[in-house]
Structure formats: C-alpha cells, structure tokens
Amino acid sequence: MKKSLIALAVLAASGAAMAQSSVTVFGVVDEAVQHVSNSGAGNSVTRLVSGGLSTSRIGFRGVEDLGGGLKAGFWLEAGIAADTGEGNVSGGAGSGLEFKRRATVSLLGNFGEVRLGRDFLASYNTLSSYDPFGDNGIGAIGFIYNRANPTGSTSGNGTFENRKGNTIAYFLPSNLGGFFGQAQIIMGEQTTGPKGNGFSIAGGYANGPLSVSGGYTKLYEGHAPTNKTVGNTADADSYNIGASYDFGVAKAMFVWNEEKLKVPTEVKFSSYLVGLTAPVGNGVAKISYQDLDNKTSGFNGNDASKFSVGYVYNLSKRTALYGTVAHISNDGGAAISLAGTAAAGKNSTGYEFGLRHSF
C-alpha cells in the first residue's frame, strides 16, 4: 500500500511538471535524385541530394510556463545532409552535427518575444514566405539573393546568408489583428579589426487571403564577402518586399529584392519573383519565374532568369512525393548553374524527384 501511494505521488508530481513544460523532438528526412546539364560547358551531374522539398534536419524545442503569462522557450535545430549522413551547415556539409540552423533561447509573454542566439535574418523571412518552393531544391528563390560577386557569374559567397549568429531579436505579440514585426541586432563580437555588426528589421500584415511584408538588413564591416574583387570589409544593404493573395483555386506570390555592397565601385543587384501554387488532386502544383538584373557598373549585361515548375503529392500528412524541373537562362558573362559549372551566357537545366518524411 505504501509503495502504491509513493508511486501515485511520483506520477502526480510528474504530471504537474509536464503540465508546466514540454519538449518536442522533430525533424525532416528529404532525399531526391537530381540531374543537371549545363549547355556549352560540357558537363552534367546526376546525384542523390538532400532537401529538394524541405531541408533535412533534426531538432529539439521546448516551452516552460513560468506563470503570470510568462514563458521560457528554447530551440536547437541542426541540418543534416541526408544523402551522406553528415551534418549540414546552411547548405555546406560538415563532419559533425551542429545546431547552426537555429540555436535560441526566448522569453515570451503578452509583450511579444525576446529571442537570443542564431536565427534567420529578419528580412530573409520575406523572401522565403513568398517563394512557392520555400527556398528549397532547384526551384528555390536563393537564385535571386546573396549575389556577392560583381560579375554575376556565380551565386555569391555568404554576404546575405539566411541566418546569423550572435543576434538579439524582438518579435511583436501575435494579437495585433494581423500585423507582425521583428527587430534584430547582429553582434559581431570581434575585439579588433572590422566588428561585423549589423541589424535586420521586418514587418507586415497577414489576415485572411492577403499577406504583405517587407524587410531591410544592414551589415557593417566584417560581414561582406571574402571575394577579393569586392574587398572583405565592405558594408552591405538588402531591401525586399513581398506579397501573396489566396484566391482559393490558386495562391499568387510576388517578391522584389535589392542588394548593394559599398565598395570603391558599388556592387548592386535587383531581382524579383512571381509565383503561383494551386491545389491539384491530392497535392499542390507550383510554378515560379525569377529575374536577376545586375546593375553593377561595367557588368550590366550579366543578367539571368529562372523558370521552375513542380508538384508535391501527399501520401499522408507527414510523407510526400515530389518532382521539380528548372531552367536557368544566362546573359552576357553570367554563368549561374543549378549544379556543376555553367558557361557564360549559356543555359542550365535540371530536374529532381524525391521523397520527404517529417516527424
């Protein structure tokens, strides 16, 4: 009898603890067969890739109720290159698992949320929110942002990557009638040389079928690329606006983005995306057109565009089959490829078919 009472007391205490806090393990495993051919360059690639529909990942998140409407939360999320089993850091495979997709701790309440750690740039959320492909796979909106190279021949090298470490962010509360906003400080932490500081802001309105938002990021010395044709201590600016409207039978999307690097000769790119998603059968059809305009003096003709179409077939709420076809047209000296090496002014065409499971 005594043991039973003790057991009941333990269970009751455990239940009380669980009512106050929760921890969730979550993740995605996504793999696809991809083929890309680059005209004029004499190369093509067929491979298994990770993250054609959603980035493969594993994470842990939790919330503790502190009482009085105040909560504490944490989020640790690591990317996985599911095709090799390696860790994946914002697209680059490494030898170990690192929580570089997100590593934050938060305080939440009626005032909103204060969040510390590594997270998305505030302005990046505008780009990904209005991309039919969610910035994943060969149809991704990544084609039109992060353009560090003034020639426009490559995709750049990290000035406006979608995440930053050492950030302090504030989010508006969610009860503002559809209005939302975020302000984020980026702390470089260097003691000498370029400090690498910056900030990012974003805000908008989402209610019913309409969503519209915009963002701005300013990166000071130390954030600009290591590309020596640009210099590695240049300031950088990024502006974007996006909108979508759900008509029921289809959802229309639009994004405009501009990036500048302040060097002796300013490097500047302007770009836009128009897209559409529509429920078809037991899945969703996707289509997008992206245009990249190189406005850098002396490189104005190095432009490119990308057309993508895809379909996701839902086998269940957590499992889906998908396929995407994409085509890049390069002009002038631009040589942007879906994979492999493209020739200047030539095309890059590819497809991928894959399977995604979330848990």
Coordinates of C-alpha atoms in Angstrom, one line a residue:
M1 CA 0.0 0.0 0.0
K2 CA 2.8 2.4 1.0
K3 CA 4.6 1.7 -2.3
S4 CA 1.4 2.4 -4.3
L5 CA 1.0 5.7 -2.5
I6 CA 4.5 6.6 -3.3
A7 CA 4.1 5.7 -6.9
L8 CA 0.9 7.7 -7.2
A9 CA 2.7 10.7 -5.6
V10 CA 5.6 10.4 -8.2
L11 CA 3.1 10.2 -11.0
A12 CA 1.2 13.2 -9.7
A13 CA 4.4 15.2 -9.4
S14 CA 5.5 14.1 -12.9
G15 CA 2.1 15.1 -14.3
A16 CA 2.4 18.6 -12.7
A17 CA 5.9 19.0 -14.1
M18 CA 4.7 18.0 -17.6
A19 CA 1.8 20.5 -17.4
Q20 CA 4.3 23.3 -16.8
S21 CA 6.8 22.4 -19.6
S22 CA 7.2 20.4 -22.7
V23 CA 10.0 19.2 -25.0
T24 CA 9.5 18.1 -28.6
V25 CA 11.8 16.2 -30.8
F26 CA 11.2 16.9 -34.5
G27 CA 12.8 16.6 -37.9
V28 CA 12.7 16.0 -41.6
V29 CA 14.4 13.5 -43.9
D30 CA 14.2 14.5 -47.5
E31 CA 16.2 13.0 -50.4
A32 CA 15.9 13.3 -54.2
V33 CA 17.5 12.1 -57.4
Q34 CA 18.7 15.2 -59.3
H35 CA 20.1 15.6 -62.8
V36 CA 21.5 18.9 -64.1
S37 CA 23.1 19.6 -67.5
N38 CA 24.9 22.8 -68.5
S39 CA 24.9 23.7 -72.2
G40 CA 28.2 25.0 -73.6
A41 CA 30.1 23.8 -70.6
G42 CA 30.4 20.2 -71.5
N43 CA 29.4 18.9 -68.1
S44 CA 26.4 17.4 -66.3
V45 CA 25.7 15.8 -63.0
T46 CA 23.4 13.1 -61.7
R47 CA 23.3 12.6 -58.0
L48 CA 21.3 12.0 -54.8
V49 CA 20.7 15.2 -52.9
S50 CA 19.2 16.2 -49.6
G51 CA 16.4 18.7 -49.2
G52 CA 14.7 19.0 -52.5
L53 CA 11.4 19.9 -50.9
S54 CA 12.3 20.6 -47.2
T55 CA 15.7 20.8 -45.6
S56 CA 16.6 17.6 -43.8
R57 CA 17.1 18.4 -40.1
I58 CA 16.7 17.2 -36.5
G59 CA 15.8 19.5 -33.7
F60 CA 14.7 19.9 -30.1
R61 CA 12.3 22.6 -28.9
G62 CA 10.6 23.3 -25.6
V63 CA 8.5 25.7 -23.6
E64 CA 8.2 26.2 -19.8
D65 CA 5.2 28.0 -18.3
L66 CA 6.6 30.5 -15.7
G67 CA 3.3 31.7 -14.6
G68 CA 1.6 35.1 -14.9
G69 CA 1.5 34.8 -18.7
L70 CA 5.3 34.5 -19.0
K71 CA 7.0 31.6 -20.7
A72 CA 10.6 30.5 -21.5
G73 CA 11.5 28.6 -24.6
F74 CA 14.5 27.1 -26.4
W75 CA 15.1 25.8 -29.9
L76 CA 18.0 23.7 -31.1
E77 CA 18.0 22.7 -34.8
A78 CA 20.7 21.0 -36.8
G79 CA 20.8 20.5 -40.6
I80 CA 21.5 17.0 -42.0
A81 CA 22.9 16.0 -45.4
A82 CA 20.6 13.0 -45.5
D83 CA 22.3 11.6 -48.6
T84 CA 25.6 11.2 -46.8
G85 CA 24.6 11.3 -43.1
E86 CA 26.8 14.3 -42.4
G87 CA 25.9 17.5 -40.7
N88 CA 24.8 20.3 -42.9
V89 CA 25.5 23.9 -42.1
S90 CA 23.4 26.2 -44.2
G91 CA 24.0 24.2 -47.3
G92 CA 27.6 23.1 -46.6
A93 CA 28.2 19.6 -45.4
G94 CA 30.5 19.1 -42.4
S95 CA 31.9 16.3 -40.4
G96 CA 29.7 16.7 -37.4
L97 CA 26.2 17.8 -36.3
E98 CA 26.0 21.5 -35.5
F99 CA 22.9 23.4 -34.4
K100 CA 23.5 26.1 -36.9
R101 CA 20.0 26.2 -38.4
R102 CA 18.8 27.6 -35.1
A103 CA 20.1 27.8 -31.5
T104 CA 18.0 30.2 -29.4
V105 CA 16.5 30.8 -26.0
S106 CA 13.5 33.1 -25.5
L107 CA 11.2 34.8 -23.1
L108 CA 7.6 35.1 -24.3
G109 CA 4.6 36.9 -23.0
N110 CA 1.9 39.4 -23.7
F111 CA 4.7 41.8 -24.7
G112 CA 5.8 39.6 -27.5
E113 CA 9.1 37.6 -27.6
V114 CA 12.7 38.4 -26.9
R115 CA 14.9 35.8 -28.6
L116 CA 18.7 35.3 -28.3
G117 CA 21.1 33.2 -30.4
R118 CA 21.5 32.1 -34.0
D119 CA 18.4 32.5 -36.2
F120 CA 17.1 33.6 -39.5
L121 CA 17.7 37.2 -40.6
A122 CA 14.5 39.1 -40.1
S123 CA 14.4 40.3 -43.7
Y124 CA 15.0 36.8 -45.0
N125 CA 11.5 35.7 -43.9
T126 CA 10.0 37.9 -46.6
L127 CA 12.0 36.1 -49.3
S128 CA 11.1 32.6 -48.1
S129 CA 7.5 33.3 -47.2
Y130 CA 6.5 34.2 -50.8
D131 CA 8.5 31.6 -52.7
P132 CA 6.3 28.7 -54.0
F133 CA 9.3 26.4 -53.4
G134 CA 10.1 27.7 -49.9
D135 CA 13.7 28.3 -50.8
N136 CA 14.4 24.6 -51.2
G137 CA 15.6 22.5 -54.2
I138 CA 16.4 23.6 -57.7
G139 CA 13.4 25.9 -57.8
A140 CA 14.5 27.9 -54.8
I141 CA 14.4 31.7 -54.5
G142 CA 18.1 31.5 -53.5
F143 CA 18.8 32.2 -57.2
I144 CA 18.0 35.9 -56.7
Y145 CA 19.6 36.8 -53.4
N146 CA 23.1 36.6 -51.9
R147 CA 24.7 37.9 -55.1
A148 CA 28.1 38.9 -53.8
N149 CA 30.1 38.5 -57.0
P150 CA 30.0 41.7 -59.1
T151 CA 30.4 39.8 -62.4
G152 CA 27.1 38.0 -61.7
S153 CA 28.7 34.8 -62.8
T154 CA 28.2 32.9 -59.5
S155 CA 25.8 32.9 -56.6
G156 CA 28.0 34.9 -54.3
N157 CA 29.6 33.8 -51.1
G158 CA 27.7 34.5 -48.0
T159 CA 27.1 38.2 -47.5
F160 CA 23.3 37.8 -47.1
E161 CA 23.1 34.2 -46.0
N162 CA 19.8 33.5 -44.4
R163 CA 21.0 33.1 -40.9
K164 CA 23.3 34.9 -38.5
G165 CA 24.7 34.0 -35.1
N166 CA 25.0 36.3 -32.1
T167 CA 21.7 38.0 -32.6
I168 CA 19.2 39.7 -30.2
A169 CA 15.7 39.9 -31.6
Y170 CA 12.3 41.3 -30.5
F171 CA 9.0 40.0 -32.0
L172 CA 5.7 41.8 -31.7
P173 CA 2.9 39.9 -30.0
S174 CA 0.6 37.9 -32.2
N175 CA -2.6 39.5 -31.2
L176 CA -2.4 42.7 -33.2
G177 CA -5.1 42.0 -35.8
G178 CA -2.8 40.5 -38.4
F179 CA 0.1 43.0 -38.0
F180 CA 3.5 41.5 -37.2
G181 CA 7.1 42.7 -36.9
Q182 CA 10.6 41.9 -35.8
A183 CA 13.8 43.9 -35.0
Q184 CA 17.1 42.1 -34.7
I185 CA 20.6 43.3 -33.7
I186 CA 23.6 41.3 -35.0
M187 CA 26.6 41.4 -32.7
G188 CA 30.0 40.7 -34.4
E189 CA 31.9 40.1 -31.1
Q190 CA 35.3 40.8 -32.8
T191 CA 37.7 42.7 -30.5
T192 CA 40.0 44.0 -33.3
G193 CA 39.5 44.9 -36.9
P194 CA 36.1 45.0 -38.6
K195 CA 33.5 44.4 -35.9
G196 CA 30.9 42.6 -38.1
N197 CA 27.9 44.2 -36.5
G198 CA 24.6 44.9 -38.2
F199 CA 20.8 44.8 -37.8
S200 CA 17.8 43.5 -39.6
I201 CA 14.1 44.5 -39.5
A202 CA 10.9 43.2 -41.0
G203 CA 7.2 43.7 -40.7
G204 CA 3.9 43.2 -42.4
Y205 CA 0.3 42.2 -42.3
A206 CA -1.4 38.8 -42.8
N207 CA -5.1 38.3 -42.4
G208 CA -7.4 36.2 -44.5
P209 CA -6.3 35.6 -48.0
L210 CA -3.9 38.6 -48.0
S211 CA -0.3 38.7 -46.8
V212 CA 2.2 41.5 -47.4
S213 CA 5.6 42.2 -45.7
G214 CA 9.0 43.9 -46.2
G215 CA 12.4 43.8 -44.7
Y216 CA 15.8 45.6 -44.5
T217 CA 19.2 44.3 -43.4
K218 CA 22.3 46.4 -42.8
L219 CA 25.6 44.6 -42.4
Y220 CA 28.7 46.7 -41.3
E221 CA 32.4 45.9 -41.9
G222 CA 33.3 42.3 -41.5
H223 CA 30.2 40.8 -43.0
A224 CA 31.0 41.4 -46.6
P225 CA 32.4 38.6 -48.8
T226 CA 36.0 37.4 -48.9
N227 CA 35.9 37.7 -52.7
K228 CA 39.0 39.9 -53.3
T229 CA 37.4 41.5 -56.4
V230 CA 34.9 43.1 -53.9
G231 CA 37.0 43.5 -50.8
N232 CA 36.3 41.9 -47.5
T233 CA 35.4 44.9 -45.3
A234 CA 32.6 46.5 -47.3
D235 CA 29.3 47.5 -45.8
A236 CA 26.2 45.8 -47.3
D237 CA 22.5 46.6 -47.6
S238 CA 19.5 44.5 -48.6
Y239 CA 15.9 45.5 -49.1
N240 CA 12.9 43.4 -50.0
I241 CA 9.1 43.4 -50.2
G242 CA 6.7 40.5 -50.8
A243 CA 3.0 39.8 -51.1
S244 CA 0.6 36.9 -51.7
Y245 CA -3.1 36.5 -52.2
D246 CA -5.0 33.3 -51.9
F247 CA -7.9 33.1 -54.4
G248 CA -8.9 29.6 -53.2
V249 CA -8.3 27.9 -56.5
A250 CA -4.7 29.3 -56.5
K251 CA -2.3 31.5 -54.5
A252 CA -0.4 34.2 -56.2
M253 CA 3.0 35.4 -54.9
F254 CA 5.4 38.2 -55.6
V255 CA 8.9 39.2 -54.2
W256 CA 11.2 42.1 -55.1
N257 CA 14.8 42.1 -53.7
E258 CA 17.7 44.5 -54.0
E259 CA 21.2 44.1 -52.6
K260 CA 24.2 46.6 -52.5
L261 CA 27.8 46.3 -51.4
K262 CA 29.5 49.6 -50.7
V263 CA 33.0 49.3 -52.1
P264 CA 35.0 51.7 -54.3
T265 CA 32.7 50.7 -57.1
E266 CA 29.2 49.9 -55.8
V267 CA 28.0 46.3 -56.5
K268 CA 24.3 46.2 -57.0
F269 CA 21.7 43.6 -57.9
S270 CA 17.9 43.9 -58.3
S271 CA 15.6 40.9 -58.7
Y272 CA 12.1 39.7 -58.5
L273 CA 10.0 36.6 -58.4
V274 CA 6.4 35.9 -59.4
G275 CA 4.9 32.6 -58.5
L276 CA 1.7 30.5 -58.1
T277 CA 0.6 27.5 -56.0
A278 CA -2.6 25.6 -56.6
P279 CA -4.2 22.5 -55.0
V280 CA -4.4 19.8 -57.6
G281 CA -5.6 16.3 -56.7
N282 CA -4.0 15.1 -53.5
G283 CA -1.2 17.6 -53.7
V284 CA 0.0 21.1 -54.7
A285 CA 1.3 22.4 -58.1
K286 CA 4.0 25.1 -58.0
I287 CA 5.4 27.5 -60.6
S288 CA 7.7 30.5 -60.4
Y289 CA 9.7 32.9 -62.6
Q290 CA 12.7 34.7 -61.2
D291 CA 14.6 37.5 -62.9
L292 CA 18.1 38.8 -61.8
D293 CA 19.2 42.2 -63.0
N294 CA 22.9 43.0 -62.5
K295 CA 23.1 46.8 -62.0
T296 CA 26.9 46.9 -61.2
S297 CA 28.7 49.4 -63.4
G298 CA 30.6 47.6 -66.2
F299 CA 28.6 44.3 -65.6
N300 CA 25.1 45.5 -66.5
G301 CA 24.6 42.8 -69.1
N302 CA 25.4 39.9 -66.8
D303 CA 21.8 39.0 -66.1
A304 CA 19.9 35.8 -65.7
S305 CA 16.4 34.3 -65.2
K306 CA 15.0 31.0 -63.9
F307 CA 11.7 29.2 -64.6
S308 CA 10.6 26.4 -62.3
V309 CA 7.6 24.1 -62.1
G310 CA 6.9 21.3 -59.6
Y311 CA 4.3 19.1 -58.0
V312 CA 4.0 17.7 -54.4
Y313 CA 1.9 14.6 -53.9
N314 CA 0.9 14.0 -50.3
L315 CA 0.9 10.4 -49.3
S316 CA -0.1 11.4 -45.8
K317 CA 0.2 14.5 -43.5
R318 CA 3.9 13.7 -43.0
T319 CA 5.0 12.0 -46.1
A320 CA 5.1 13.3 -49.7
L321 CA 6.5 12.5 -53.1
Y322 CA 7.6 15.5 -55.3
G323 CA 9.2 16.5 -58.6
T324 CA 10.6 19.8 -59.8
V325 CA 12.0 20.9 -63.2
A326 CA 14.0 24.2 -63.5
H327 CA 15.8 26.1 -66.3
I328 CA 18.2 29.0 -66.0
S329 CA 18.9 31.3 -68.9
N330 CA 22.2 33.3 -68.6
D331 CA 23.0 36.5 -70.5
G332 CA 26.4 38.2 -71.1
G333 CA 29.0 37.0 -68.6
A334 CA 26.6 35.4 -66.2
A335 CA 27.2 31.7 -65.7
I336 CA 24.8 30.7 -62.9
S337 CA 24.1 26.9 -62.8
L338 CA 21.7 24.7 -60.9
A339 CA 24.7 22.4 -60.2
G340 CA 28.1 21.9 -61.7
T341 CA 29.7 24.6 -63.8
A342 CA 27.8 26.7 -66.3
A343 CA 29.3 28.5 -69.4
A344 CA 28.9 32.3 -69.6
G345 CA 25.7 33.2 -71.4
K346 CA 24.5 29.6 -71.7
N347 CA 21.7 27.6 -70.0
S348 CA 21.5 25.3 -67.1
T349 CA 18.6 22.8 -66.9
G350 CA 17.7 20.2 -64.3
Y351 CA 15.1 18.1 -62.6
E352 CA 14.7 16.3 -59.3
F353 CA 12.3 13.7 -57.9
G354 CA 12.2 12.9 -54.2
L355 CA 10.6 11.7 -51.0
R356 CA 10.1 13.7 -47.8
H357 CA 9.1 12.4 -44.4
S358 CA 8.7 14.6 -41.4
F359 CA 8.4 13.6 -37.7

